[in-house]
XYZ file of C-alpha atoms in Angstrom:
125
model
C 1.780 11.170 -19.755
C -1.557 10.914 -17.764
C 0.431 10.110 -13.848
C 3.739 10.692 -12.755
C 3.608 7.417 -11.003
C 1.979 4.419 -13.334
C 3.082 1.598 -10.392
C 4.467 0.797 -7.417
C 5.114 -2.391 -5.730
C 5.518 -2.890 -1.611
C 8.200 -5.613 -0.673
C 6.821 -7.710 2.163
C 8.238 -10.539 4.047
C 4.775 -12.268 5.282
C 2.682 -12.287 1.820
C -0.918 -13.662 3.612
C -0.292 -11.391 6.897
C 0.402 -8.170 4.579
C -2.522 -9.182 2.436
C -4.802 -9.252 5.303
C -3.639 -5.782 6.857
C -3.516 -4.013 3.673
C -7.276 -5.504 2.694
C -8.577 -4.862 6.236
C -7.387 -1.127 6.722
C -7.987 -0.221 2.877
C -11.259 -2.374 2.804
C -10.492 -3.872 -0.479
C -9.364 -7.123 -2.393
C -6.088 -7.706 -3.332
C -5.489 -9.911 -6.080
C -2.958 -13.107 -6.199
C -0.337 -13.081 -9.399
C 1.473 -16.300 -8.062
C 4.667 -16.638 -9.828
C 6.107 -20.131 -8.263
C 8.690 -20.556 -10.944
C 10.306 -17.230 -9.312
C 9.789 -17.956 -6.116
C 7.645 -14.810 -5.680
C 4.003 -14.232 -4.360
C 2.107 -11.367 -5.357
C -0.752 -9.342 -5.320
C -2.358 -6.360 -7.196
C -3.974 -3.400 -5.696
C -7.494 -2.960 -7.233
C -6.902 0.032 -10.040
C -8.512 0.790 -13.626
C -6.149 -0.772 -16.102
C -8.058 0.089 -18.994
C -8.155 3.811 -18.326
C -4.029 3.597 -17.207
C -5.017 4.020 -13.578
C -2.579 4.047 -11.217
C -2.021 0.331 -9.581
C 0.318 -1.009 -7.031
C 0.951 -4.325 -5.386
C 2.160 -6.156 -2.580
C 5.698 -8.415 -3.458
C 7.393 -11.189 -1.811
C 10.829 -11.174 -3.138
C 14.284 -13.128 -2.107
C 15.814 -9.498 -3.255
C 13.337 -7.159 -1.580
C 12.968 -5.951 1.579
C 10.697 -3.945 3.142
C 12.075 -0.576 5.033
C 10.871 2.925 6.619
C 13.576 4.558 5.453
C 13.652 5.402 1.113
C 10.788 6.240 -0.931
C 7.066 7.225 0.513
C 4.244 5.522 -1.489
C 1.051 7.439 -0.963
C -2.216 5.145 -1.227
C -5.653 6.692 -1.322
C -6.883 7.432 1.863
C -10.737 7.695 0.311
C -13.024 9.662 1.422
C -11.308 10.692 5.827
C -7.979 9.314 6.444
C -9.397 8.927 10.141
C -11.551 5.721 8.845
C -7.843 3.709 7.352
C -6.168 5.375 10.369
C -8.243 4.149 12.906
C -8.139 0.738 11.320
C -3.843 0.274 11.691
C -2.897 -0.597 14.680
C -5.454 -2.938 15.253
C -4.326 -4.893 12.474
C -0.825 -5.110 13.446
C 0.422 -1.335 11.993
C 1.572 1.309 13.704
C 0.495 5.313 13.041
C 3.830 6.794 12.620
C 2.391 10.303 11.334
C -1.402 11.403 12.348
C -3.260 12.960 9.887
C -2.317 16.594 8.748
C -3.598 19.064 6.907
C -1.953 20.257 3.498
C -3.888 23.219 2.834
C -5.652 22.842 -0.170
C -4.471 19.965 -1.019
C -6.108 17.906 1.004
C -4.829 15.542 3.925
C -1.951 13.521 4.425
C -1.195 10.601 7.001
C 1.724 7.596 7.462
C 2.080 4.384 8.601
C 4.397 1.385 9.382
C 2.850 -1.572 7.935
C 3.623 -5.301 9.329
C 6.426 -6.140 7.347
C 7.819 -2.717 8.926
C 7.222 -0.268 5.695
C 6.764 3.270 6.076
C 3.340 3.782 3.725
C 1.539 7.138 3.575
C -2.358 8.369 2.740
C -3.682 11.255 1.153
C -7.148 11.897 0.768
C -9.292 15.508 0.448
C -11.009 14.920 4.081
């Protein structure tokens, strides 16, 4: 087993306005993976599928719902958490925990996104 964690998917109620905050504060492109017949939109997280890369996506889901409270997903924060921090609030987030050091390990950081998830960031700055 290369990762621990292989996926993770974050349930959202807004699809485009979740798309938007998670591209803005990430600066990246998230995907589309329409499924109509299931009622479900969805997009992937950029990630290296051919190397089995960790990858992620955004999901909205009649049975999902997005929550602060359960399982923390950690995204990658890239080079200074203080660059994606300083990015959330202005596009609709809130900072629920400033960035901290973990000794060597790094940095760590969390947020509420707009459909009210609690998401975290490490990175090594």
């Amino acid at each position: 087993m290369k990762n621990a964690v292989n996926w993770f998917e974050i349930p959202v109620q807004d699809y485009q306005r979740a798309k938007t905050f998670y591209q803005t504060i990430l600066d990246i492109e998230i995907t589309d993976m329409p499924m109509p017949e299931e009622n479900v939109e969805y997009g992937m997280f950029p990630h290296d599928h051919e190397n089995q890369g960790v990858g992620g996506a955004i999901m909205r889901m009649d049975k999902m719902h997005p929550s602060k409270d359960g399982s923390t997903v950690y995204l990658n924060g890239g080079d200074d958490l203080n660059i994606v921090l300083n990015k959330v609030e202005a596009a609709g987030g809130q900072v629920f925990i400033a960035k901290m050091g973990i000794g060597e390990n790094g940095f760590i950081a969390q947020f509420i996104d707009t459909e009210g998830n609690r998401v975290a960031l490490h990175s090594l700055n």
